[in-house]
Amino acid sequence: PQGIGSPSVYHAVIVIFLEFFAWGLLTAPTLVVLHETFPKHTFLMNGLIQGVKGLLSFLSAPLIGALSDVWGRKSFLLLTVFFTCAPIPLMKISPWWYFAVISVSGVFAVTFSVVFAYVADITQEHERSMAYGLVSATFAASLVTSPAIGAYLGRVYGDSLVVVLATAIALLDICFILVAVPESLPEKMRPASWGAPISWEQADPFASLKKVGQDSVVLLICITVFLSYLPEAGQYSSFFLYLRQIMGFSSESVAAFIAVLGILSIIAQTIVLSLLMRSIGNKNTILLGLGFQILQLAWYGFGSEPWMMWAAGAVAAMSSITFPAVSALVSRTADADQQGVVQGMITGIRGLCNGLGPALYGFIFYIFHVELNELPMPESPSGGSVVTQYQLQQNSIIPGPPFLFGACSVLLALLVALFIPEHTNLNIRSSNWKKHCGSHGHPHSPQAPGEAKEPLLQDTNV
């Protein structure tokens, strides 16, 4: 009975937009606070913070998804949004507590898990891809617009106003869930169901990974995903800090970079991807995307001028076609009753990379001594900060060593992907999986058995 109207995709879209819009506003202030809080070993600490958060999210996502199957989605939407946004006001109160809470919040920072499960509850199978696409596009739109707005407000009115605004938007999101979001599983929200057992297989984050070696083609695909997404996850965690502190980008330039990259990525994943899939085929599209990713990472690694970063960013947008192409290949080659199992393996590997990638990048930055020991000085006539230019000369001939390591990793992924057959039938022995899901499934729920326990299975764009 709670909520406004019947459950719809638009409820999920608004929840996602408000949460990530609030965090997007803090892009520029977070980079400044991170460097002021950890003036030494900035990149190492950033990698550890993001790595711990990613690893905790990977470990907790299956359990939260399974619990939401029993206790309902609304309460877990509220829980995940609250804990994800809890660190925001701490940025100005206590930076140390801010970063500590960010790390621990990874346990509950799995809003997408619950949102995709919410969408699966209220859509038919043929509608689900479009609904997931709408959620993912909303996520992208929020991050395209909010960093630029936050950078502008911070420059004109100060970072304190940006933090207050982000906190207000996060509170608005929580109030929206409490007041407007209806429960998508009302039949389950009764006291008798609260005692339903949750098995270890449902909560085991490594359950899907254990099936990787059962088919040689799946093994090749999963190795390709691991080797290509590990550097991508590390890059996302540290690249904007790298632009700000090492390349001398201003807050406005970083925000503009995010916006341009986001718009180009949306174009690449829609228009360009569909054209390539029709013209050169699924496997060749994957290989092309990996090639673009190698070029992008190598350019980031050796680039020492701002224009090089902008050019490499355009190449990065083209490399974003890789994972949707991989998901499409898996979807086409797996049997209908094994879609959830195989997609779940890939999602599990990506989740693991979200924890390992940032920590790996931070460690490589630390090994090569790529960091600033003091705040950037006023800009020099040539455009970059004096400290930045000096330290780039004093470091090594490779300004960004982790990106070069990432290029080598993606090169290995490209070599592995060459052995993936274009057309094949995947054969995953998933009888125990299906039996388990069938025994705990709910007859009224419209999603397929595999999707009932893996709310992130269709997360192909995020």
Tab-separated table of C-alpha atoms in Angstrom:
chain	number	residue	atom	x	y	z
A	1	PRO	CA	0.000	0.000	0.000
A	2	GLN	CA	2.936	2.413	0.513
A	3	GLY	CA	4.105	4.556	-2.363
A	4	ILE	CA	2.612	6.580	-5.177
A	5	GLY	CA	0.959	4.586	-7.937
A	6	SER	CA	1.934	1.096	-8.983
A	7	PRO	CA	5.592	0.016	-9.192
A	8	SER	CA	7.223	1.212	-12.413
A	9	VAL	CA	10.625	1.556	-14.048
A	10	TYR	CA	10.388	5.320	-13.514
A	11	HIS	CA	10.561	4.858	-9.742
A	12	ALA	CA	13.870	2.993	-10.175
A	13	VAL	CA	15.153	5.596	-12.660
A	14	ILE	CA	14.556	8.494	-10.251
A	15	VAL	CA	16.282	6.655	-7.381
A	16	ILE	CA	19.387	6.008	-9.518
A	17	PHE	CA	19.475	9.528	-10.956
A	18	LEU	CA	19.295	11.295	-7.583
A	19	GLU	CA	21.915	9.061	-5.949
A	20	PHE	CA	24.543	9.398	-8.665
A	21	PHE	CA	23.738	13.057	-9.334
A	22	ALA	CA	24.565	13.769	-5.678
A	23	TRP	CA	27.884	11.914	-5.942
A	24	GLY	CA	28.670	13.482	-9.313
A	25	LEU	CA	28.440	16.950	-7.778
A	26	LEU	CA	31.276	15.981	-5.433
A	27	THR	CA	33.721	14.880	-8.165
A	28	ALA	CA	35.924	17.995	-7.989
A	29	PRO	CA	35.696	18.566	-4.189
A	30	THR	CA	36.537	14.905	-3.518
A	31	LEU	CA	39.754	15.132	-5.544
A	32	VAL	CA	40.865	18.193	-3.575
A	33	VAL	CA	39.938	16.724	-0.174
A	34	LEU	CA	41.633	13.436	-1.036
A	35	HIS	CA	44.933	15.176	-1.763
A	36	GLU	CA	44.686	17.453	1.281
A	37	THR	CA	43.925	14.496	3.568
A	38	PHE	CA	46.648	12.239	2.162
A	39	PRO	CA	49.325	14.625	0.826
A	40	LYS	CA	51.769	11.723	0.711
A	41	HIS	CA	50.890	8.495	-1.106
A	42	THR	CA	47.679	10.052	-2.467
A	43	PHE	CA	47.226	7.498	-5.251
A	44	LEU	CA	47.992	4.560	-2.947
A	45	MET	CA	45.390	5.654	-0.408
A	46	ASN	CA	42.840	6.324	-3.151
A	47	GLY	CA	43.429	2.827	-4.515
A	48	LEU	CA	43.056	1.234	-1.095
A	49	ILE	CA	39.853	3.148	-0.319
A	50	GLN	CA	38.218	2.314	-3.648
A	51	GLY	CA	39.601	-1.233	-3.595
A	52	VAL	CA	38.159	-2.028	-0.171
A	53	LYS	CA	34.817	-0.523	-1.202
A	54	GLY	CA	34.732	-2.540	-4.437
A	55	LEU	CA	35.708	-5.799	-2.758
A	56	LEU	CA	33.085	-5.382	-0.021
A	57	SER	CA	30.450	-4.637	-2.667
A	58	PHE	CA	31.428	-7.796	-4.561
A	59	LEU	CA	31.149	-9.896	-1.395
A	60	SER	CA	27.840	-8.428	-0.207
A	61	ALA	CA	25.873	-8.059	-3.478
A	62	PRO	CA	24.614	-11.685	-3.690
A	63	LEU	CA	23.528	-11.719	-0.032
A	64	ILE	CA	21.661	-8.422	-0.299
A	65	GLY	CA	20.048	-9.604	-3.532
A	66	ALA	CA	18.934	-12.854	-1.880
A	67	LEU	CA	17.596	-11.050	1.199
A	68	SER	CA	15.648	-8.633	-0.987
A	69	ASP	CA	14.016	-11.656	-2.656
A	70	VAL	CA	12.554	-12.548	0.750
A	71	TRP	CA	12.070	-9.208	2.528
A	72	GLY	CA	11.182	-7.049	-0.458
A	73	ARG	CA	12.983	-4.439	-2.523
A	74	LYS	CA	11.866	-1.176	-0.930
A	75	SER	CA	13.582	-1.692	2.417
A	76	PHE	CA	16.849	-2.610	0.680
A	77	LEU	CA	16.597	0.324	-1.712
A	78	LEU	CA	16.353	2.529	1.363
A	79	LEU	CA	19.258	0.731	3.071
A	80	THR	CA	21.621	0.835	0.095
A	81	VAL	CA	20.917	4.477	-0.816
A	82	PHE	CA	21.265	5.594	2.811
A	83	PHE	CA	24.638	3.900	3.359
A	84	THR	CA	25.941	4.867	-0.086
A	85	CYS	CA	25.173	8.548	0.577
A	86	ALA	CA	26.054	8.541	4.297
A	87	PRO	CA	29.664	9.727	3.733
A	88	ILE	CA	28.607	12.886	1.816
A	89	PRO	CA	28.099	15.313	4.768
A	90	LEU	CA	31.282	14.009	6.422
A	91	MET	CA	33.412	15.576	3.682
A	92	LYS	CA	33.362	18.930	5.464
A	93	ILE	CA	32.895	17.595	9.006
A	94	SER	CA	35.842	15.165	9.110
A	95	PRO	CA	37.710	14.089	5.944
A	96	TRP	CA	39.279	11.116	7.708
A	97	TRP	CA	35.859	9.782	8.724
A	98	TYR	CA	34.612	10.605	5.209
A	99	PHE	CA	37.092	8.232	3.552
A	100	ALA	CA	36.730	5.607	6.288
A	101	VAL	CA	32.945	5.519	5.865
A	102	ILE	CA	33.313	5.378	2.064
A	103	SER	CA	35.402	2.204	2.425
A	104	VAL	CA	32.982	0.521	4.825
A	105	SER	CA	29.914	1.662	2.853
A	106	GLY	CA	30.918	-0.810	0.146
A	107	VAL	CA	29.024	-3.447	2.122
A	108	PHE	CA	25.765	-1.690	1.212
A	109	ALA	CA	26.844	0.275	-1.896
A	110	VAL	CA	25.012	-2.099	-4.229
A	111	THR	CA	22.021	0.003	-5.223
A	112	PHE	CA	22.203	-1.308	-8.780
A	113	SER	CA	21.705	-4.882	-7.529
A	114	VAL	CA	18.406	-3.991	-5.897
A	115	VAL	CA	17.311	-1.630	-8.685
A	116	PHE	CA	17.785	-4.279	-11.381
A	117	ALA	CA	15.898	-6.791	-9.227
A	118	TYR	CA	13.120	-4.196	-8.756
A	119	VAL	CA	12.917	-3.715	-12.532
A	120	ALA	CA	12.874	-7.498	-13.102
A	121	ASP	CA	9.880	-7.797	-10.747
A	122	ILE	CA	7.710	-5.389	-12.716
A	123	THR	CA	8.647	-6.109	-16.352
A	124	GLN	CA	8.090	-9.009	-18.683
A	125	GLU	CA	11.139	-10.723	-20.117
A	126	HIS	CA	10.806	-9.105	-23.559
A	127	GLU	CA	10.619	-5.638	-21.933
A	128	ARG	CA	13.558	-6.099	-19.609
A	129	SER	CA	16.435	-5.170	-21.913
A	130	MET	CA	14.850	-1.825	-22.770
A	131	ALA	CA	14.110	-1.159	-19.082
A	132	TYR	CA	17.697	-1.944	-18.065
A	133	GLY	CA	18.927	0.277	-20.881
A	134	LEU	CA	16.796	3.140	-19.548
A	135	VAL	CA	18.259	2.712	-16.045
A	136	SER	CA	21.819	2.591	-17.381
A	137	ALA	CA	21.244	5.635	-19.611
A	138	THR	CA	19.905	7.556	-16.613
A	139	PHE	CA	23.022	6.628	-14.645
A	140	ALA	CA	25.193	7.906	-17.497
A	141	ALA	CA	23.146	11.108	-17.854
A	142	SER	CA	23.509	11.925	-14.157
A	143	LEU	CA	27.295	11.600	-14.329
A	144	VAL	CA	27.505	13.586	-17.568
A	145	THR	CA	25.781	16.632	-16.079
A	146	SER	CA	26.550	16.721	-12.357
A	147	PRO	CA	30.398	17.058	-12.253
A	148	ALA	CA	30.258	20.201	-14.400
A	149	ILE	CA	27.521	21.706	-12.205
A	150	GLY	CA	29.470	20.849	-9.045
A	151	ALA	CA	32.703	22.344	-10.416
A	152	TYR	CA	30.941	25.582	-11.393
A	153	LEU	CA	29.179	25.980	-8.028
A	154	GLY	CA	32.417	25.178	-6.190
A	155	ARG	CA	34.323	27.839	-8.104
A	156	VAL	CA	31.652	30.525	-7.636
A	157	TYR	CA	30.263	29.755	-4.159
A	158	GLY	CA	32.792	27.376	-2.584
A	159	ASP	CA	32.893	23.625	-1.960
A	160	SER	CA	30.805	23.875	1.211
A	161	LEU	CA	27.722	24.784	-0.817
A	162	VAL	CA	28.340	21.816	-3.127
A	163	VAL	CA	28.498	19.432	-0.164
A	164	VAL	CA	25.295	20.892	1.309
A	165	LEU	CA	23.528	20.580	-2.058
A	166	ALA	CA	24.700	16.975	-2.517
A	167	THR	CA	23.518	16.132	1.004
A	168	ALA	CA	20.116	17.689	0.282
A	169	ILE	CA	19.751	15.679	-2.946
A	170	ALA	CA	20.704	12.476	-1.100
A	171	LEU	CA	18.066	13.221	1.563
A	172	LEU	CA	15.550	13.901	-1.205
A	173	ASP	CA	16.339	10.477	-2.660
A	174	ILE	CA	15.780	8.813	0.722
A	175	CYS	CA	12.490	10.681	1.208
A	176	PHE	CA	11.400	9.719	-2.310
A	177	ILE	CA	11.963	6.034	-1.509
A	178	LEU	CA	10.084	6.329	1.784
A	179	VAL	CA	7.105	8.236	0.375
A	180	ALA	CA	6.804	7.521	-3.339
A	181	VAL	CA	8.391	4.142	-4.174
A	182	PRO	CA	5.903	1.239	-3.908
A	183	GLU	CA	7.064	-2.246	-3.011
A	184	SER	CA	7.447	-4.454	-6.087
A	185	LEU	CA	6.955	-7.678	-4.101
A	186	PRO	CA	3.968	-6.939	-1.798
A	187	GLU	CA	3.097	-10.620	-1.334
A	188	LYS	CA	6.389	-11.236	0.405
A	189	MET	CA	6.065	-8.371	2.845
A	190	ARG	CA	4.327	-10.340	5.551
A	191	PRO	CA	5.763	-11.589	8.858
A	192	ALA	CA	5.573	-15.273	7.882
A	193	SER	CA	8.052	-14.811	5.050
A	194	TRP	CA	10.661	-13.068	7.191
A	195	GLY	CA	11.804	-16.416	8.485
A	196	ALA	CA	12.471	-17.880	5.029
A	197	PRO	CA	15.934	-19.458	4.941
A	198	ILE	CA	18.776	-18.009	2.875
A	199	SER	CA	21.163	-20.725	1.716
A	200	TRP	CA	24.909	-20.232	1.430
A	201	GLU	CA	24.763	-20.806	-2.347
A	202	GLN	CA	22.512	-17.761	-2.712
A	203	ALA	CA	24.874	-15.579	-0.656
A	204	ASP	CA	28.174	-16.976	-2.006
A	205	PRO	CA	29.823	-14.278	-4.163
A	206	PHE	CA	32.116	-16.879	-5.733
A	207	ALA	CA	29.290	-19.260	-6.692
A	208	SER	CA	29.182	-18.100	-10.308
A	209	LEU	CA	32.992	-18.012	-10.608
A	210	LYS	CA	33.235	-21.686	-9.655
A	211	LYS	CA	31.527	-22.624	-12.945
A	212	VAL	CA	34.045	-20.773	-15.132
A	213	GLY	CA	36.170	-23.780	-16.061
A	214	GLN	CA	33.277	-26.023	-17.094
A	215	ASP	CA	33.342	-24.904	-20.727
A	216	SER	CA	36.442	-23.890	-22.690
A	217	VAL	CA	34.662	-21.073	-24.535
A	218	VAL	CA	33.300	-19.639	-21.297
A	219	LEU	CA	36.799	-19.845	-19.835
A	220	LEU	CA	38.226	-17.857	-22.767
A	221	ILE	CA	35.481	-15.227	-22.478
A	222	CYS	CA	35.941	-14.884	-18.714
A	223	ILE	CA	39.739	-14.541	-19.015
A	224	THR	CA	39.207	-11.863	-21.671
A	225	VAL	CA	36.789	-9.976	-19.405
A	226	PHE	CA	39.149	-10.213	-16.426
A	227	LEU	CA	42.257	-9.024	-18.289
A	228	SER	CA	40.396	-6.148	-19.976
A	229	TYR	CA	38.217	-4.967	-17.095
A	230	LEU	CA	40.917	-5.087	-14.389
A	231	PRO	CA	42.761	-2.044	-15.837
A	232	GLU	CA	39.442	-0.367	-16.664
A	233	ALA	CA	38.286	-0.587	-13.046
A	234	GLY	CA	41.622	0.752	-11.825
A	235	GLN	CA	41.502	3.562	-14.356
A	236	TYR	CA	38.039	4.692	-13.281
A	237	SER	CA	39.152	4.895	-9.652
A	238	SER	CA	42.218	7.081	-10.206
A	239	PHE	CA	42.098	8.767	-13.591
A	240	PHE	CA	40.310	11.981	-12.603
A	241	LEU	CA	42.670	12.387	-9.652
A	242	TYR	CA	45.543	11.823	-12.102
A	243	LEU	CA	44.200	14.556	-14.421
A	244	ARG	CA	43.745	16.975	-11.538
A	245	GLN	CA	46.996	16.471	-9.652
A	246	ILE	CA	49.521	15.289	-12.226
A	247	MET	CA	48.319	16.697	-15.571
A	248	GLY	CA	47.279	20.041	-14.051
A	249	PHE	CA	43.627	19.979	-15.175
A	250	SER	CA	41.343	22.477	-13.451
A	251	SER	CA	38.099	21.335	-11.801
A	252	GLU	CA	36.141	22.697	-14.756
A	253	SER	CA	38.373	20.830	-17.226
A	254	VAL	CA	37.893	17.547	-15.352
A	255	ALA	CA	34.103	18.071	-15.357
A	256	ALA	CA	34.135	18.875	-19.074
A	257	PHE	CA	36.270	15.779	-19.728
A	258	ILE	CA	33.722	13.577	-17.910
A	259	ALA	CA	30.816	15.124	-19.836
A	260	VAL	CA	32.444	14.754	-23.265
A	261	LEU	CA	33.604	11.213	-22.520
A	262	GLY	CA	30.120	10.252	-21.283
A	263	ILE	CA	28.360	11.628	-24.365
A	264	LEU	CA	30.825	9.958	-26.748
A	265	SER	CA	30.471	6.650	-24.854
A	266	ILE	CA	26.674	6.757	-25.156
A	267	ILE	CA	26.999	7.321	-28.923
A	268	ALA	CA	29.583	4.524	-29.201
A	269	GLN	CA	27.471	2.013	-27.252
A	270	THR	CA	24.327	2.694	-29.265
A	271	ILE	CA	24.866	3.835	-32.861
A	272	VAL	CA	28.471	2.726	-33.452
A	273	LEU	CA	28.033	-0.629	-31.683
A	274	SER	CA	24.958	-1.586	-33.712
A	275	LEU	CA	26.674	-0.626	-36.993
A	276	LEU	CA	29.796	-2.634	-36.143
A	277	MET	CA	27.815	-5.693	-35.019
A	278	ARG	CA	25.971	-5.757	-38.349
A	279	SER	CA	29.004	-5.040	-40.540
A	280	ILE	CA	31.976	-6.909	-39.040
A	281	GLY	CA	30.333	-9.374	-36.641
A	282	ASN	CA	30.317	-9.949	-32.896
A	283	LYS	CA	33.832	-11.302	-32.360
A	284	ASN	CA	35.523	-8.690	-34.556
A	285	THR	CA	33.676	-5.950	-32.672
A	286	ILE	CA	35.158	-7.283	-29.417
A	287	LEU	CA	38.639	-7.356	-30.952
A	288	LEU	CA	38.217	-3.805	-32.277
A	289	GLY	CA	37.083	-2.569	-28.863
A	290	LEU	CA	40.109	-4.199	-27.203
A	291	GLY	CA	42.377	-2.594	-29.799
A	292	PHE	CA	40.932	0.836	-29.001
A	293	GLN	CA	41.434	0.141	-25.285
A	294	ILE	CA	45.126	-0.729	-25.810
A	295	LEU	CA	45.654	2.478	-27.772
A	296	GLN	CA	43.815	4.541	-25.156
A	297	LEU	CA	45.769	3.128	-22.190
A	298	ALA	CA	49.120	3.458	-23.964
A	299	TRP	CA	48.263	7.070	-24.790
A	300	TYR	CA	47.341	7.739	-21.163
A	301	GLY	CA	50.571	6.072	-20.058
A	302	PHE	CA	52.944	8.036	-22.275
A	303	GLY	CA	50.938	11.254	-22.597
A	304	SER	CA	52.411	14.305	-20.895
A	305	GLU	CA	50.263	17.081	-22.402
A	306	PRO	CA	46.583	17.901	-21.767
A	307	TRP	CA	45.652	17.579	-25.462
A	308	MET	CA	46.931	13.990	-25.380
A	309	MET	CA	44.503	13.200	-22.561
A	310	TRP	CA	41.599	14.649	-24.568
A	311	ALA	CA	42.555	12.652	-27.664
A	312	ALA	CA	42.947	9.452	-25.639
A	313	GLY	CA	39.547	10.130	-24.041
A	314	ALA	CA	37.895	10.050	-27.458
A	315	VAL	CA	39.547	6.660	-28.080
A	316	ALA	CA	38.356	5.521	-24.622
A	317	ALA	CA	34.767	6.186	-25.680
A	318	MET	CA	35.221	3.801	-28.608
A	319	SER	CA	36.717	1.150	-26.309
A	320	SER	CA	33.458	1.148	-24.295
A	321	ILE	CA	31.881	-1.096	-26.952
A	322	THR	CA	33.835	-4.120	-25.703
A	323	PHE	CA	31.720	-5.275	-22.795
A	324	PRO	CA	28.283	-4.886	-24.474
A	325	ALA	CA	29.709	-6.882	-27.393
A	326	VAL	CA	30.938	-9.597	-25.004
A	327	SER	CA	27.523	-9.756	-23.326
A	328	ALA	CA	25.822	-10.006	-26.720
A	329	LEU	CA	28.157	-12.857	-27.749
A	330	VAL	CA	27.359	-14.749	-24.549
A	331	SER	CA	23.640	-14.100	-24.937
A	332	ARG	CA	23.635	-15.418	-28.514
A	333	THR	CA	25.666	-18.540	-27.855
A	334	ALA	CA	24.224	-19.695	-24.518
A	335	ASP	CA	21.018	-21.695	-24.251
A	336	ALA	CA	17.913	-19.913	-23.034
A	337	ASP	CA	17.974	-21.697	-19.677
A	338	GLN	CA	21.672	-20.872	-19.125
A	339	GLN	CA	21.618	-17.127	-19.790
A	340	GLY	CA	21.599	-16.244	-16.101
A	341	VAL	CA	24.440	-18.615	-15.234
A	342	VAL	CA	26.848	-17.350	-17.888
A	343	GLN	CA	25.981	-13.673	-17.492
A	344	GLY	CA	26.387	-14.160	-13.744
A	345	MET	CA	29.948	-15.417	-14.223
A	346	ILE	CA	30.894	-12.313	-16.211
A	347	THR	CA	29.228	-10.023	-13.691
A	348	GLY	CA	31.068	-11.780	-10.860
A	349	ILE	CA	34.418	-11.290	-12.593
A	350	ARG	CA	33.675	-7.594	-13.144
A	351	GLY	CA	32.751	-7.236	-9.483
A	352	LEU	CA	36.025	-8.860	-8.455
A	353	CYS	CA	37.923	-6.470	-10.754
A	354	ASN	CA	36.177	-3.499	-9.122
A	355	GLY	CA	37.940	-4.476	-5.914
A	356	LEU	CA	41.312	-5.553	-7.312
A	357	GLY	CA	41.771	-2.891	-10.025
A	358	PRO	CA	41.850	0.276	-7.865
A	359	ALA	CA	44.192	-1.299	-5.308
A	360	LEU	CA	46.503	-2.507	-8.087
A	361	TYR	CA	46.651	0.927	-9.735
A	362	GLY	CA	47.295	2.664	-6.418
A	363	PHE	CA	50.119	0.226	-5.658
A	364	ILE	CA	51.760	0.756	-9.073
A	365	PHE	CA	51.551	4.545	-8.672
A	366	TYR	CA	53.205	4.102	-5.258
A	367	ILE	CA	56.009	1.898	-6.634
A	368	PHE	CA	56.861	4.424	-9.361
A	369	HIS	CA	56.609	7.398	-6.964
A	370	VAL	CA	53.960	9.166	-9.050
A	371	GLU	CA	52.498	11.581	-6.505
A	372	LEU	CA	52.600	15.197	-5.367
A	373	ASN	CA	54.108	16.159	-2.037
A	374	GLU	CA	52.437	19.556	-1.835
A	375	LEU	CA	49.360	21.281	-3.181
A	376	PRO	CA	49.522	22.648	-6.741
A	377	MET	CA	50.939	26.162	-6.983
A	378	PRO	CA	49.375	28.960	-9.060
A	379	GLU	CA	49.300	28.296	-12.763
A	380	SER	CA	52.329	29.131	-14.888
A	381	PRO	CA	51.976	31.098	-18.142
A	382	SER	CA	52.061	27.864	-20.144
A	383	GLY	CA	48.890	26.652	-18.470
A	384	GLY	CA	49.987	23.858	-16.090
A	385	SER	CA	50.958	24.260	-12.463
A	386	VAL	CA	54.628	24.839	-11.680
A	387	VAL	CA	54.803	21.888	-9.281
A	388	THR	CA	53.143	19.562	-11.780
A	389	GLN	CA	55.552	20.431	-14.587
A	390	TYR	CA	58.560	20.072	-12.287
A	391	GLN	CA	57.517	16.720	-10.914
A	392	LEU	CA	56.681	15.314	-14.327
A	393	GLN	CA	60.272	16.070	-15.309
A	394	GLN	CA	61.617	14.598	-12.088
A	395	ASN	CA	59.650	11.350	-12.233
A	396	SER	CA	60.298	8.959	-15.097
A	397	ILE	CA	59.895	8.903	-18.843
A	398	ILE	CA	56.516	7.206	-18.249
A	399	PRO	CA	54.133	9.736	-16.615
A	400	GLY	CA	51.420	7.115	-15.984
A	401	PRO	CA	52.955	3.654	-15.406
A	402	PRO	CA	49.696	1.924	-14.315
A	403	PHE	CA	48.083	2.788	-17.645
A	404	LEU	CA	50.979	1.176	-19.498
A	405	PHE	CA	50.573	-1.920	-17.331
A	406	GLY	CA	46.866	-1.855	-18.226
A	407	ALA	CA	47.714	-1.710	-21.943
A	408	CYS	CA	49.832	-4.868	-21.557
A	409	SER	CA	46.973	-6.589	-19.712
A	410	VAL	CA	44.481	-5.717	-22.474
A	411	LEU	CA	46.973	-6.923	-25.097
A	412	LEU	CA	46.890	-10.323	-23.387
A	413	ALA	CA	43.075	-10.126	-23.401
A	414	LEU	CA	43.173	-9.459	-27.154
A	415	LEU	CA	45.377	-12.518	-27.728
A	416	VAL	CA	42.994	-14.684	-25.679
A	417	ALA	CA	39.941	-13.276	-27.506
A	418	LEU	CA	41.416	-14.364	-30.846
A	419	PHE	CA	40.705	-17.977	-29.822
A	420	ILE	CA	37.022	-17.372	-29.018
A	421	PRO	CA	34.898	-18.999	-31.758
A	422	GLU	CA	32.395	-16.753	-33.517
A	423	HIS	CA	29.563	-19.303	-33.333
A	424	THR	CA	29.300	-21.987	-30.663
A	425	ASN	CA	26.926	-23.419	-28.086
A	426	LEU	CA	27.978	-22.955	-24.497
A	427	ASN	CA	27.452	-25.991	-22.312
A	428	ILE	CA	27.410	-25.150	-18.623
A	429	ARG	CA	26.470	-27.917	-16.243
A	430	SER	CA	23.986	-25.863	-14.274
A	431	SER	CA	21.512	-28.506	-13.110
A	432	ASN	CA	22.332	-27.898	-9.448
A	433	TRP	CA	22.051	-24.153	-10.010
A	434	LYS	CA	18.633	-24.479	-11.657
A	435	LYS	CA	17.439	-26.971	-9.086
A	436	HIS	CA	18.530	-24.669	-6.286
A	437	CYS	CA	16.903	-21.614	-7.824
A	438	GLY	CA	13.716	-23.505	-8.568
A	439	SER	CA	13.400	-24.715	-4.986
A	440	HIS	CA	13.647	-21.195	-3.583
A	441	GLY	CA	11.891	-19.294	-6.376
A	442	HIS	CA	8.580	-17.547	-5.967
A	443	PRO	CA	5.856	-18.623	-8.387
A	444	HIS	CA	4.414	-15.129	-8.761
A	445	SER	CA	7.714	-13.520	-9.726
A	446	PRO	CA	7.997	-12.873	-13.490
A	447	GLN	CA	11.778	-13.189	-13.750
A	448	ALA	CA	13.597	-16.253	-14.980
A	449	PRO	CA	15.096	-18.605	-12.365
A	450	GLY	CA	18.673	-17.440	-12.899
A	451	GLU	CA	17.628	-13.804	-12.613
A	452	ALA	CA	15.789	-14.307	-9.368
A	453	LYS	CA	19.004	-14.794	-7.427
A	454	GLU	CA	21.378	-12.691	-9.526
A	455	PRO	CA	19.994	-9.156	-9.730
A	456	LEU	CA	23.078	-7.915	-11.603
A	457	LEU	CA	22.959	-10.502	-14.364
A	458	GLN	CA	21.724	-8.046	-16.966
A	459	ASP	CA	24.063	-5.246	-15.863
A	460	THR	CA	25.749	-4.982	-19.247
A	461	ASN	CA	26.144	-1.229	-19.584
A	462	VAL	CA	27.093	-0.017	-16.099
